[in-house]
Amino acid sequence: MAEPLPRSPGRLLAALARKRAGHFTGLWTLIIVAASFGVGAQYGIKLIVDAMADDSHSNVIWGWLALYIGLVAGESIFWRLSGWLGCNTVVAVGIDVRMRLFAYLSGHSTDYVTRNSSGALGGRITATAGAAGALVATLTWKIAPPCVDFIGAAIVLLTISPWMAATLSLFVVIVATIIVAFGRRGRPLHQEYATQNAKVTGELVDLVSNLWTVKAFAAREREYQRVGALIDREATAQRRSWLYLEKARVLHDLCLWIMAGTMMIWAIQKWLDGTGSAGDVVVVNALTFRILLGSRELALSLVEASQQVGVVREMLQVIAVPQNPADKPDAAEFEPGAGSIRFENVGFRYPEGTQVLEHFDLQVPAGQRLGIVGPSGSGKTTLLALIQRLHDVQSGRISIDDQDIREVRQDSLRAAIAVVPQDISLLHRTIEDNLRYGRPDASEEALHRASAGAHCKEFIAHLPQGYETIVGERGAWLSGGQRQRVGIARAMLKDAPILLMDEATSALDSASERKIQMALGRLMRGRTVVAVAHRLSTVAAFDRVIVMDRGRIVEDGPPSRLQRAGGMYQRLWVAQSAGQETA
């Protein structure tokens, strides 16, 4: 089970830092030492200048020069070490973010993915990983060094004048407070930009994946205008975020202009009064400008960090919501048995939808082949989804082999179920990868046997790379019938005790369907089969058929008996037979 995602960016970053505690401890130590050496080098210049101004100390100039050169060299060495370790740390954080977000996202229901757009969700994961890595880099190289510079400068100024040190500290605190407050006020702008960016990403992915539909309905110009409007809104949000950053720059420059002028006037006045040395003027100038440049970087980085936090926060608001269905913390592993299935007083409704099942009871003995028929919207496909626990029931209980499916891990439950859906979706990988998806460790012999059983070998042999042929996105490079055969072969290879089928032969021609029906007959032996069928010929040889209407079982029995019973099944049979004769 995936770890729960923190609901705030701060907690997420803290969790990432704890996981890489060694990396971050070493990295920040290197940064602190490097920045300290930089401040020390400025003090070394003061010592050199003071020695040059006093002839009696000319003999120590070379010693101070050696110290200065050593500090400069040490600063460079530690910065380079921090760059090497930082590279590994930032990359590792990006990996951790992607893996953790994907692990949590994959626990959401398929309805959740449909509601939030798979393209937008994928874009959010990538953008969040980038923002988290950039945030770590910002904290490490743009925020930490100016803070160390400030502390070091305050220590150095204490040796010159405690009042100067106190004044510098007060300046920095005031500037930091103003910039942080200013940055917080701009957070909604950065959040809005992140939201609009995610919308544009999701829309583009959705259009690219449905390009055939766009062309088929001559909608290119219309979609161009639609995307243009979305991009305009994103650009407006981006400009507002960016210009707010420019306002922060102006405010910061004004504050530091006052600070730099004040500190230099003070240092020169002390030199004129004879209470300060020329070296003091030099070091005050050097440290002031070091802090000036560093604090400018700090101010900008704080605003950038707020933008990056906005990206992470926007993602967490969407992805870090409770999973439904979710495994219990103490969920046990499902123990596959003979495959008996039982619905007891089940009530279910989709979110924001009408009631689908109410007080629903059904028992499927192990090894039985059960067909489910009925008009559209009667709840047939819902039953298959509930057996797989793609949704949790609101009332009642579903058990498989006397195990409440809410009490076991979802992955272990689904490992015992093979599914052949109506719309076969394949991964953008090779045919072999797709065939092995439910059973990666299957032998070559089993792979070829399943391919032959589903009549896949005859078309695979004519493909350019055979089993190594890439099938395209969602299997787009195969015909509908070929995809369906691959889906059936995949289920055969999985060899699970329970087989669920949702009109498994709908994309096949009559000749191919007869062959596949024979193969499915072999696949069904010794297994519990639950099959939704629109064509009644698919379930004519099943042990039992139930007819559903508006979430209720209105007929139940062997298909031969239902065909003579004068009910809905017989009417459906007559209607389909008449349609076939007309055709």
XYZ file of C-alpha atoms in Angstrom:
583
model
C 0.000 0.000 0.000
C 1.309 3.469 -0.912
C 2.231 5.820 1.921
C -0.309 8.592 2.564
C 0.728 11.855 0.933
C 1.193 14.882 3.205
C -1.392 17.570 2.476
C 1.072 20.495 2.705
C 4.278 21.217 0.710
C 6.286 21.685 3.921
C 5.423 18.232 5.221
C 6.142 16.647 1.852
C 9.592 18.273 1.698
C 10.280 17.286 5.308
C 9.418 13.675 4.473
C 11.736 13.762 1.452
C 14.525 15.289 3.578
C 14.136 12.563 6.218
C 14.467 9.891 3.563
C 17.718 11.474 2.307
C 18.925 12.745 5.684
C 22.560 11.839 4.959
C 22.530 13.654 1.621
C 21.016 16.814 3.066
C 23.230 16.863 6.169
C 26.379 16.543 4.071
C 25.148 19.069 1.490
C 24.228 21.763 3.998
C 27.494 21.230 5.884
C 29.453 21.833 2.673
C 27.375 24.948 1.901
C 27.898 26.411 5.372
C 31.654 25.780 5.287
C 32.004 27.220 1.761
C 30.031 30.378 2.636
C 31.997 30.779 5.884
C 35.273 30.578 3.966
C 33.960 33.308 1.639
C 33.243 35.653 4.554
C 36.610 34.782 6.084
C 38.329 35.741 2.833
C 36.784 39.218 3.080
C 38.220 39.563 6.572
C 41.582 38.407 5.206
C 41.541 41.398 2.828
C 41.038 43.724 5.830
C 44.081 42.202 7.543
C 46.183 42.684 4.406
C 45.093 46.326 3.964
C 45.705 47.133 7.642
C 49.176 45.587 7.421
C 49.933 47.618 4.285
C 48.824 50.839 6.036
C 51.097 50.165 9.035
C 54.763 49.836 8.109
C 55.505 48.054 11.377
C 53.308 45.145 10.282
C 54.705 44.766 6.765
C 56.402 41.525 7.746
C 53.042 39.778 8.343
C 51.527 40.728 4.965
C 52.639 37.471 3.334
C 51.107 35.445 6.142
C 47.754 37.224 5.736
C 48.021 36.790 1.987
C 48.589 33.039 2.435
C 45.526 32.912 4.704
C 43.452 34.796 2.116
C 44.547 32.509 -0.736
C 43.862 29.440 1.397
C 40.356 30.659 2.253
C 39.562 31.426 -1.403
C 40.822 27.985 -2.445
C 38.874 26.310 0.360
C 35.700 28.165 -0.635
C 36.048 26.944 -4.229
C 36.739 23.363 -3.186
C 33.732 23.183 -0.877
C 31.449 24.806 -3.466
C 32.494 22.221 -6.035
C 31.927 19.402 -3.547
C 28.490 20.814 -2.756
C 27.749 20.905 -6.497
C 28.651 17.235 -6.883
C 26.638 16.121 -3.850
C 23.823 18.539 -4.716
C 23.497 17.060 -8.190
C 22.943 13.606 -6.707
C 20.590 14.968 -4.047
C 18.351 16.998 -6.380
C 18.124 14.139 -8.884
C 17.291 11.718 -6.058
C 14.565 14.047 -4.772
C 13.056 14.225 -8.261
C 13.006 10.420 -8.418
C 11.488 10.155 -4.934
C 8.738 12.655 -5.796
C 7.810 10.920 -9.052
C 7.774 7.458 -7.494
C 5.813 8.541 -4.423
C 3.248 10.480 -6.428
C 2.816 7.650 -8.932
C 2.477 5.083 -6.132
C -0.261 7.155 -4.502
C -1.966 8.117 -7.756
C -2.137 4.485 -8.877
C -4.165 3.746 -5.737
C -6.966 6.074 -6.837
C -10.005 4.712 -8.623
C -10.320 4.789 -12.397
C -13.244 7.213 -11.955
C -10.912 9.637 -10.186
C -8.447 9.505 -13.101
C -11.283 10.068 -15.576
C -12.630 13.065 -13.648
C -9.235 14.751 -13.343
C -7.852 13.995 -16.841
C -4.997 11.519 -17.103
C -2.947 14.011 -19.127
C -3.248 16.724 -16.489
C -2.358 14.270 -13.728
C 0.741 13.089 -15.608
C 1.719 16.704 -16.214
C 1.240 17.509 -12.532
C 3.568 14.693 -11.476
C 6.302 15.889 -13.843
C 5.827 19.553 -12.891
C 5.802 18.736 -9.185
C 8.997 16.698 -9.421
C 10.640 19.616 -11.223
C 9.313 22.128 -8.678
C 10.459 20.001 -5.727
C 13.957 19.649 -7.207
C 14.097 23.380 -7.960
C 12.910 24.131 -4.437
C 15.693 22.013 -2.939
C 18.222 23.755 -5.199
C 16.827 27.173 -4.247
C 16.980 26.436 -0.529
C 20.494 25.034 -0.848
C 22.312 27.443 -3.152
C 20.231 30.619 -3.085
C 18.758 30.893 0.400
C 21.249 29.167 2.703
C 24.442 31.006 1.518
C 23.042 34.544 2.055
C 21.934 33.509 5.532
C 25.451 32.259 6.323
C 26.905 35.456 4.816
C 24.717 37.545 7.084
C 25.731 35.643 10.210
C 29.404 35.798 9.226
C 29.200 39.501 8.415
C 27.582 40.213 11.776
C 30.434 38.378 13.541
C 33.072 40.297 11.567
C 31.376 43.643 12.215
C 31.270 42.860 15.925
C 35.090 43.104 15.884
C 34.804 46.556 14.285
C 31.728 48.027 15.973
C 28.933 46.250 17.843
C 26.593 49.068 16.784
C 27.359 48.465 13.131
C 26.687 44.758 13.614
C 23.379 45.523 15.336
C 22.370 48.017 12.633
C 23.200 45.539 9.847
C 21.179 42.863 11.630
C 18.229 45.218 11.986
C 18.437 46.150 8.295
C 18.453 42.510 7.204
C 15.560 41.553 9.501
C 13.448 44.455 8.220
C 14.217 43.684 4.568
C 13.564 39.944 5.044
C 10.253 40.653 6.818
C 9.099 42.994 4.059
C 10.061 40.597 1.274
C 8.530 37.542 2.975
C 5.263 39.415 3.610
C 5.289 40.657 0.036
C 5.933 37.117 -1.211
C 3.022 35.689 0.779
C 0.636 38.216 -0.710
C 1.685 36.994 -4.152
C 1.012 33.337 -3.394
C -2.502 33.295 -4.956
C -0.990 34.601 -8.208
C 1.575 31.808 -8.297
C -1.109 29.260 -7.381
C -3.336 30.495 -10.214
C -0.481 30.172 -12.701
C 0.188 26.576 -11.580
C -3.520 25.745 -11.960
C -3.784 27.243 -15.456
C -0.572 25.515 -16.522
C -1.973 22.139 -15.429
C -5.195 22.807 -17.370
C -3.306 23.593 -20.566
C -1.138 20.492 -20.186
C -4.160 18.252 -19.638
C -6.055 19.786 -22.560
C -3.131 19.321 -24.964
C -2.633 15.689 -23.934
C -6.370 15.026 -24.285
C -6.469 16.540 -27.778
C -3.350 14.735 -28.971
C -4.692 11.403 -27.730
C -8.014 12.084 -29.492
C -6.572 13.521 -32.692
C -8.639 11.159 -34.848
C -11.849 12.550 -33.373
C -10.673 16.129 -33.938
C -9.961 15.424 -37.608
C -13.024 13.260 -38.203
C -15.340 16.057 -37.072
C -13.360 18.825 -38.826
C -12.757 20.459 -35.450
C -9.143 21.586 -35.867
C -9.967 25.289 -36.120
C -12.463 25.070 -33.256
C -9.979 23.276 -31.010
C -7.241 25.716 -32.044
C -9.419 28.569 -30.781
C -10.254 26.667 -27.586
C -6.617 25.878 -26.798
C -5.677 29.459 -27.657
C -8.150 30.766 -25.082
C -6.743 28.423 -22.427
C -3.162 29.431 -23.250
C -4.154 33.116 -23.087
C -5.510 32.582 -19.574
C -2.319 30.750 -18.613
C -0.183 33.556 -20.114
C -2.154 36.188 -18.191
C -1.626 34.277 -14.951
C 2.076 33.843 -15.756
C 2.515 37.588 -16.461
C 0.833 38.511 -13.191
C 3.094 36.100 -11.296
C 6.200 37.366 -13.096
C 5.403 41.097 -12.686
C 4.788 40.547 -9.010
C 8.318 39.147 -8.891
C 9.581 42.337 -10.559
C 7.830 44.432 -7.916
C 9.666 42.419 -5.265
C 12.962 43.195 -7.033
C 12.259 46.952 -7.011
C 11.306 46.904 -3.343
C 14.412 44.937 -2.454
C 16.739 47.224 -4.445
C 15.358 50.275 -2.644
C 15.950 48.726 0.781
C 19.483 47.649 -0.044
C 20.392 50.997 -1.592
C 19.589 52.581 1.767
C 21.508 49.871 3.651
C 24.656 50.027 1.502
C 24.825 53.823 1.607
C 24.307 53.984 5.360
C 26.962 51.376 6.169
C 29.593 52.955 3.900
C 28.990 56.486 5.250
C 29.327 55.119 8.765
C 32.587 53.236 8.033
C 34.202 56.236 6.275
C 33.181 58.554 9.107
C 34.837 56.211 11.605
C 38.018 56.298 9.495
C 37.928 60.111 9.373
C 37.442 60.222 13.150
C 40.400 57.925 13.640
C 38.286 55.246 15.322
C 38.453 52.939 12.310
C 41.088 51.677 9.927
C 41.269 51.623 6.165
C 40.845 47.865 6.391
C 37.553 48.430 8.211
C 36.267 50.519 5.301
C 37.335 47.823 2.840
C 35.752 44.958 4.753
C 32.529 46.898 5.435
C 32.309 47.694 1.725
C 33.034 44.094 0.716
C 30.647 42.558 3.226
C 27.913 45.081 2.515
C 27.988 44.333 -1.174
C 28.291 40.611 -0.510
C 25.194 40.824 1.638
C 23.567 43.175 -0.882
C 24.029 40.726 -3.717
C 23.248 37.747 -1.519
C 20.112 39.288 -0.072
C 18.948 40.254 -3.560
C 19.374 36.600 -4.518
C 17.635 35.661 -1.290
C 14.684 37.945 -1.958
C 14.215 36.700 -5.495
C 14.664 33.134 -4.345
C 12.005 33.529 -1.670
C 9.540 34.657 -4.334
C 10.650 31.847 -6.685
C 10.332 29.407 -3.819
C 6.765 30.599 -3.232
C 6.048 29.909 -6.917
C 7.524 26.423 -6.609
C 5.578 25.820 -3.401
C 2.454 26.920 -5.304
C 3.045 24.198 -7.897
C 3.496 21.556 -5.193
C 0.472 22.793 -3.223
C -1.741 22.754 -6.324
C -0.717 19.157 -7.014
C -1.342 18.056 -3.436
C -4.820 19.589 -3.486
C -5.647 17.368 -6.450
C -3.710 14.144 -5.851
C -3.315 13.944 -2.059
C -7.015 13.326 -1.471
C -8.171 10.142 0.274
C -8.127 7.076 -1.946
C -11.350 5.255 -2.629
C -11.236 2.338 -2.437
C -8.310 2.201 -0.030
C -6.656 -0.762 1.646
C -6.947 -0.921 5.411
C -3.632 -0.533 7.266
C -3.890 -4.123 8.511
C -5.285 -5.595 5.268
C -4.395 -9.262 4.796
C -3.267 -10.982 1.616
C -6.048 -12.599 -0.367
C -5.756 -16.383 -0.360
C -7.039 -17.775 -3.682
C -9.392 -20.711 -3.433
C -11.835 -22.427 -5.767
C -13.373 -19.079 -6.766
C -16.822 -18.830 -5.151
C -18.347 -15.328 -5.240
C -21.128 -13.964 -3.044
C -23.029 -10.640 -2.938
C -24.961 -10.167 0.327
C -27.509 -7.333 0.606
C -25.240 -5.056 -1.450
C -26.052 -1.408 -1.999
C -23.972 0.703 -4.368
C -24.131 4.064 -6.086
C -21.505 5.958 -8.032
C -20.366 9.324 -6.637
C -22.934 11.981 -7.512
C -24.944 9.330 -9.336
C -28.158 7.393 -8.965
C -28.465 4.180 -7.008
C -27.269 1.229 -9.123
C -27.747 -1.696 -6.715
C -29.919 -1.946 -3.626
C -30.406 -5.006 -1.393
C -28.689 -7.025 -4.113
C -27.964 -10.732 -3.495
C -26.106 -13.146 -5.754
C -24.177 -16.341 -5.158
C -21.850 -17.829 -7.767
C -20.549 -21.289 -6.798
C -16.945 -22.116 -7.552
C -16.446 -23.348 -11.104
C -19.781 -22.051 -12.390
C -20.020 -20.190 -15.704
C -22.410 -17.306 -15.123
C -23.678 -15.052 -17.909
C -25.131 -11.600 -17.203
C -27.486 -10.060 -19.747
C -29.973 -7.215 -19.806
C -30.540 -3.732 -21.199
C -27.907 -0.996 -21.035
C -27.663 0.706 -17.650
C -28.987 -2.268 -15.715
C -25.778 -2.676 -13.653
C -24.068 -5.533 -15.497
C -20.614 -3.944 -15.867
C -20.919 -2.552 -12.332
C -21.015 -6.115 -10.986
C -17.680 -6.893 -12.678
C -16.148 -3.693 -11.284
C -17.308 -4.516 -7.750
C -15.893 -8.044 -7.921
C -12.493 -6.513 -8.769
C -13.036 -3.953 -5.978
C -12.592 -1.037 -8.314
C -15.231 0.524 -6.051
C -16.329 -0.167 -2.492
C -19.972 -0.920 -1.774
C -21.865 1.472 0.498
C -23.732 -1.340 2.236
C -23.714 -5.103 2.399
C -20.785 -7.365 1.661
C -18.975 -9.036 -1.246
C -16.911 -12.101 -0.461
C -14.742 -14.349 -2.599
C -13.842 -17.738 -1.168
C -15.451 -16.577 2.114
C -13.085 -13.575 2.358
C -14.579 -10.090 2.558
C -12.813 -8.304 -0.281
C -12.661 -5.064 1.757
C -10.446 -6.829 4.295
C -7.723 -7.897 1.827
C -5.135 -6.031 -0.237
C -6.531 -4.996 -3.586
C -3.465 -6.085 -5.547
C -3.520 -9.563 -4.026
C -7.238 -9.858 -4.835
C -6.801 -8.802 -8.458
C -3.884 -11.169 -8.873
C -6.450 -13.991 -8.572
C -8.735 -12.525 -11.255
C -8.252 -12.454 -15.024
C -10.239 -9.861 -16.940
C -11.147 -9.525 -20.619
C -12.834 -6.108 -20.999
C -14.874 -4.955 -23.959
C -12.438 -2.141 -24.738
C -8.997 -3.756 -24.715
C -6.364 -1.209 -23.676
C -2.755 -2.142 -24.375
C 0.407 -0.445 -23.168
C 2.723 1.286 -25.635
C 5.108 -1.679 -25.482
C 5.766 -4.873 -27.399
C 3.126 -7.531 -27.961
C 5.085 -9.891 -25.736
C 5.188 -7.339 -22.902
C 1.417 -6.934 -23.147
C 0.811 -10.687 -23.229
C 2.998 -11.219 -20.165
C 1.504 -8.288 -18.240
C -0.543 -10.449 -15.888
C 2.162 -13.095 -15.534
C 5.670 -11.732 -16.275
C 7.387 -15.000 -15.324
C 5.442 -17.167 -17.789
C 7.520 -19.582 -19.855
C 7.963 -19.247 -23.619
C 5.936 -22.416 -24.064
C 3.015 -20.987 -22.049
C 3.240 -17.709 -23.969
C 3.015 -19.410 -27.355
C 0.275 -21.752 -26.152
C -1.877 -18.818 -25.020
C -1.189 -16.981 -28.296
C -2.231 -20.004 -30.298
C -5.303 -20.574 -28.134
C -6.507 -17.009 -28.749
C -5.590 -17.219 -32.468
C -2.973 -14.484 -32.136
C -0.048 -16.343 -33.701
C -1.514 -16.098 -37.178
C -1.356 -12.276 -37.229
C 1.740 -11.917 -35.020
C 3.718 -13.953 -37.574
C 3.023 -11.282 -40.213
C 4.118 -8.325 -38.053
C 7.544 -6.711 -38.783
C 9.166 -7.761 -35.481
C 6.771 -10.531 -34.461
C 6.353 -10.621 -30.694
C 8.755 -7.649 -30.381
C 6.464 -5.357 -32.400
C 5.435 -2.177 -30.564
C 1.642 -1.953 -30.514
C 1.344 1.860 -30.237
C -0.537 3.949 -27.694
C -3.423 1.871 -26.282
C -2.647 -0.685 -29.021
C -3.556 1.737 -31.819
C -1.383 -0.075 -34.415
C -3.511 -3.221 -34.113
C -7.051 -3.669 -35.349
C -9.910 -3.947 -32.868
C -10.127 -7.700 -33.403
C -6.376 -8.141 -32.964
C -6.431 -6.149 -29.723
C -9.267 -8.284 -28.458
C -7.373 -11.490 -29.255
C -4.320 -10.153 -27.397
C -6.579 -9.353 -24.420
C -7.964 -12.895 -24.443
C -4.480 -14.421 -24.751
C -3.320 -12.222 -21.848
C -6.132 -13.613 -19.692
C -5.317 -17.166 -20.780
C -1.682 -16.715 -19.845
C -2.541 -15.291 -16.411
C -4.277 -18.588 -15.559
C -6.321 -17.166 -12.656
C -9.097 -19.083 -10.816
C -11.693 -16.368 -11.622
C -12.337 -15.056 -15.125
C -14.368 -11.910 -15.780
C -15.429 -11.032 -19.327
C -17.274 -8.005 -20.642
C -18.418 -8.862 -24.176
C -15.043 -10.447 -24.888
C -15.746 -11.180 -28.565
C -17.526 -7.972 -29.571
C -14.795 -6.830 -31.994
C -14.500 -10.141 -33.847
C -16.127 -11.276 -37.055
C -18.346 -14.345 -36.992
C -15.659 -16.779 -38.191
C -13.104 -15.486 -35.681
C -15.698 -15.453 -32.921
C -16.392 -19.167 -33.399
C -12.666 -19.910 -33.053
C -12.342 -17.689 -29.984
C -15.445 -19.212 -28.406
C -13.770 -22.611 -28.654
C -10.601 -21.175 -27.082
C -12.621 -19.499 -24.342
C -14.367 -22.800 -23.728
C -10.990 -24.361 -22.967
C -10.022 -21.347 -20.830
C -13.216 -21.581 -18.748
C -12.749 -25.179 -17.672
C -12.279 -25.473 -13.922
C -12.696 -21.735 -13.361
C -15.421 -19.462 -12.056
C -16.559 -17.328 -14.975
C -18.692 -14.194 -14.831
C -19.374 -12.798 -18.303
C -21.400 -9.786 -19.384
C -22.880 -10.432 -22.819
C -24.861 -8.355 -25.254
C -24.986 -11.164 -27.816
C -26.859 -14.019 -26.181
C -25.015 -16.576 -28.318
C -21.957 -15.838 -26.166
C -23.617 -17.335 -23.053
C -25.862 -19.921 -24.720
C -23.695 -22.787 -23.443
C -23.142 -21.348 -19.934
C -24.274 -23.128 -16.782
C -26.439 -20.211 -15.697
C -27.639 -16.811 -16.861
C -29.075 -13.932 -14.859
C -31.094 -11.183 -16.520
C -30.715 -7.756 -14.918
C -32.961 -4.742 -15.191
C -32.494 -1.507 -13.195
C -30.083 -3.090 -10.761
C -32.251 -6.131 -10.000
C -32.148 -9.773 -11.069
C -35.397 -10.388 -12.880
C -34.601 -13.877 -14.251
C -32.136 -16.536 -13.158
C -31.523 -20.030 -14.493
C -29.964 -22.157 -17.245
C -30.127 -20.383 -20.640
C -32.094 -23.224 -22.244
C -34.866 -22.867 -19.638
C -34.908 -19.055 -19.799
C -35.236 -19.286 -23.579
C -38.575 -21.041 -23.122
C -39.801 -19.122 -20.085
C -41.501 -16.266 -21.922
C -39.651 -13.563 -20.020
C -37.152 -10.838 -20.888
C -34.440 -13.354 -21.890
C -36.753 -14.967 -24.451
C -37.740 -11.553 -25.833
C -34.077 -10.578 -26.193
C -33.328 -13.901 -27.866
C -36.165 -13.519 -30.353
C -35.170 -9.928 -31.139
C -31.529 -10.871 -31.759
C -32.497 -13.907 -33.840
C -34.763 -11.745 -35.998
C -31.971 -9.212 -36.439
C -29.542 -11.911 -37.574
C -32.039 -13.327 -40.053
C -32.669 -9.852 -41.477
C -28.929 -9.279 -41.803
